[in-house]
Each structure stands twice: as structure tokens, then as C-alpha cells.
Coordinates of N, CA and C in Angstrom, one line a residue:
X1 N 0.9 -1.0 0.0 CA 0.1 -0.1 -0.1 C 0.8 1.4 0.1
X2 N 2.1 1.2 0.7 CA 2.7 2.4 0.6 C 3.6 2.6 -0.6
X3 N 3.8 1.7 -1.3 CA 4.4 1.8 -2.7 C 3.6 2.5 -3.5
X4 N 2.1 2.2 -3.4 CA 1.1 2.8 -4.5 C 1.1 4.3 -4.0
X5 N 1.3 4.7 -2.7 CA 1.1 6.0 -2.4 C 2.0 6.8 -2.8
X6 N 3.0 6.1 -2.5 CA 4.7 6.7 -3.1 C 4.8 7.1 -4.5
X7 N 4.2 5.8 -5.1 CA 4.3 6.7 -6.7 C 3.1 7.6 -7.3
X8 N 2.0 7.7 -6.6 CA 0.9 8.4 -6.9 C 1.8 9.7 -6.5
X9 N 2.3 10.1 -5.3 CA 3.1 11.3 -4.9 C 4.2 11.4 -5.6
X10 N 4.9 10.6 -6.2 CA 6.2 10.8 -7.0 C 5.4 11.3 -8.7
X11 N 4.4 10.7 -9.2 CA 3.8 11.2 -10.4 C 3.4 12.7 -10.0
X12 N 2.8 13.1 -8.7 CA 2.0 14.4 -8.7 C 3.2 15.1 -8.7
X13 N 4.3 15.1 -8.1 CA 5.7 15.8 -7.9 C 6.5 16.0 -9.4
X14 N 6.1 15.1 -10.3 CA 7.0 15.3 -11.6 C 5.9 16.0 -12.5
X15 N 4.5 15.9 -12.2 CA 3.8 16.7 -12.7 C 3.9 18.3 -12.8
X16 N 3.9 18.3 -11.5 CA 3.9 20.0 -11.0 C 5.3 20.4 -11.5
X17 N 6.5 19.8 -11.2 CA 7.7 20.2 -12.1 C 7.6 20.2 -13.5
X18 N 6.9 19.6 -14.3 CA 6.8 19.8 -15.9 C 5.9 20.8 -15.9
X19 N 5.2 21.3 -15.3 CA 4.3 22.7 -15.9 C 4.8 23.8 -15.0
X20 N 5.6 23.7 -13.6 CA 6.4 24.8 -13.6 C 7.3 25.0 -14.5
X21 N 8.3 24.5 -15.2 CA 9.2 24.4 -16.2 C 8.7 24.8 -17.7
X22 N 7.4 24.2 -18.2 CA 6.9 24.7 -19.4 C 5.8 25.5 -19.4
X23 N 5.4 26.1 -18.3 CA 4.6 27.2 -18.1 C 5.2 28.4 -17.9
X24 N 6.5 28.8 -18.2 CA 7.1 30.2 -17.9 C 6.5 31.0 -19.2
X25 N 6.8 32.2 -18.8 CA 6.6 33.4 -19.4 C 7.6 33.3 -20.5
X26 N 6.8 33.3 -22.0 CA 7.5 33.0 -23.1 C 7.7 34.6 -24.1
X27 N 8.9 34.3 -24.6 CA 9.0 35.7 -25.3 C 8.9 35.8 -26.7
X28 N 7.9 37.0 -27.4 CA 7.7 36.2 -28.9 C 8.8 36.3 -30.0
X29 N 8.6 35.9 -30.7 CA 9.9 35.1 -31.4 C 10.7 36.5 -32.0
X30 N 11.5 35.9 -32.0 CA 12.7 37.1 -32.7 C 12.9 38.3 -31.6
X31 N 12.4 38.4 -30.7 CA 12.8 39.3 -29.5 C 13.9 38.9 -28.7
X32 N 14.8 39.6 -28.5 CA 15.9 39.4 -27.3 C 15.8 40.2 -26.1
X33 N 16.5 39.2 -25.1 CA 16.0 39.9 -23.7 C 17.3 41.3 -23.9
X34 N 16.5 42.2 -23.0 CA 17.5 43.1 -22.8 C 19.0 42.9 -22.4
X35 N 19.8 43.7 -23.3 CA 20.9 43.8 -22.5 C 22.0 42.6 -23.4
X36 N 20.9 41.8 -24.2 CA 21.9 41.0 -25.4 C 22.4 41.5 -26.4
X37 N 23.7 41.2 -27.0 CA 24.6 41.8 -27.9 C 24.0 41.0 -29.0
X38 N 23.4 41.5 -30.2 CA 22.7 41.3 -31.4 C 23.5 41.6 -32.5
X39 N 24.7 42.3 -32.3 CA 25.3 42.4 -33.5 C 26.0 41.5 -34.1
X40 N 25.9 41.5 -35.5 CA 26.2 40.2 -36.3 C 27.8 40.0 -36.1
X41 N 28.2 38.5 -35.9 CA 29.4 38.0 -35.8 C 30.4 37.9 -36.7
X42 N 29.4 37.6 -37.9 CA 30.2 37.2 -39.4 C 29.8 38.1 -40.5
X43 N 30.1 38.3 -41.4 CA 29.6 38.9 -42.6 C 28.2 38.1 -42.8
X44 N 27.4 38.5 -43.7 CA 26.1 38.1 -43.9 C 26.1 37.6 -45.1
X45 N 27.3 37.6 -46.0 CA 27.8 37.1 -47.2 C 28.9 36.9 -47.4
X46 N 29.2 35.5 -48.2 CA 30.8 35.3 -47.9 C 31.3 36.1 -49.7
X47 N 30.3 36.1 -50.6 CA 30.8 37.2 -51.6 C 31.1 38.5 -51.5
X48 N 31.6 39.0 -52.3 CA 32.2 40.5 -52.3 C 31.3 41.3 -52.8
X49 N 30.9 42.6 -51.9 CA 30.0 43.6 -52.2 C 30.2 44.1 -53.9
X50 N 29.4 44.0 -55.1 CA 29.5 44.4 -56.2 C 29.8 45.7 -56.1
X51 N 31.3 45.4 -56.9 CA 32.0 47.0 -57.8 C 32.0 48.0 -56.0
X52 N 32.0 47.5 -54.9 CA 32.5 48.4 -53.6 C 33.6 47.6 -52.9
X53 N 34.4 46.6 -53.6 CA 35.7 46.0 -52.6 C 37.0 46.1 -53.5
X54 N 37.8 46.9 -52.8 CA 39.1 47.0 -53.3 C 39.7 45.4 -53.5
X55 N 39.3 44.2 -52.6 CA 40.1 43.0 -52.7 C 39.6 42.4 -53.9
X56 N 38.6 42.4 -54.1 CA 37.9 41.6 -55.1 C 38.3 41.6 -56.8
X57 N 38.4 40.9 -57.4 CA 38.7 41.1 -58.8 C 37.7 41.4 -59.5
X58 N 37.9 42.1 -60.6 CA 36.9 42.9 -61.9 C 35.8 41.7 -61.9
X59 N 36.4 40.5 -62.4 CA 35.4 39.1 -62.6 C 34.7 38.7 -61.4
X60 N 35.0 38.8 -60.1 CA 34.4 38.3 -59.2 C 33.5 39.5 -58.7
X61 N 33.7 40.9 -58.8 CA 32.7 41.6 -58.6 C 31.3 41.7 -59.8
X62 N 31.8 41.3 -60.8 CA 31.0 41.1 -62.1 C 30.0 40.2 -62.0
X63 N 30.2 39.0 -61.4 CA 29.7 37.9 -61.1 C 28.9 38.2 -60.1
X64 N 29.3 38.5 -58.9 CA 28.2 39.3 -58.0 C 27.5 40.0 -57.7
X65 N 27.3 41.0 -59.1 CA 26.5 42.0 -59.5 C 25.4 41.5 -60.1
X66 N 25.9 40.3 -61.0 CA 24.7 39.7 -61.4 C 23.8 38.9 -61.0
X67 N 24.3 38.5 -59.4 CA 23.5 37.8 -58.7 C 22.8 38.7 -57.6
X68 N 23.3 39.9 -57.5 CA 22.5 40.7 -56.6 C 21.2 41.2 -57.3
X69 N 19.8 41.0 -56.3 CA 18.9 41.3 -57.0 C 18.7 43.1 -57.0
X70 N 17.8 43.5 -57.7 CA 17.9 45.1 -57.4 C 17.2 45.5 -56.3
X71 N 17.7 46.6 -55.5 CA 17.2 47.0 -54.5 C 15.5 47.6 -54.3

């Protein structure tokens, strides 16, 4: 009889813990916590910015210009 009561108590404790951890306040998607660093750490693209890079060759810049959609 004691084992059954212990099992029921254990199930109740697990249920309460699950509700406590999963029922927390959720932030909307795409929102950062205040104080978080949201600056990009890597460039957004691996290719040269068309005709704005001194390091890219003319061929690479022309190829990038052809793939860049109009603004």
C-alpha cells in the first residue's frame, strides 16, 4: 500500500515540476532579452559587395553584381 502512495506522490511531483518548467513566460519569437548583444558576428554573405571591394577582382565583382537582386 505504501508503494502505491509513493508512486502517486512521485507522479504528482513530476507533473508539478513539468508545469513549472514548461509554463514559464515566453518571449515573442525574434525578440532578444534586454542587454543581449545582437550585433552580427560574421558577414552576412561570403561574396564581395559588387563594385565596392578593393580586394575583389573585376570578374568576381561582376559575377556578384549579376547575382545581386535590385533594391
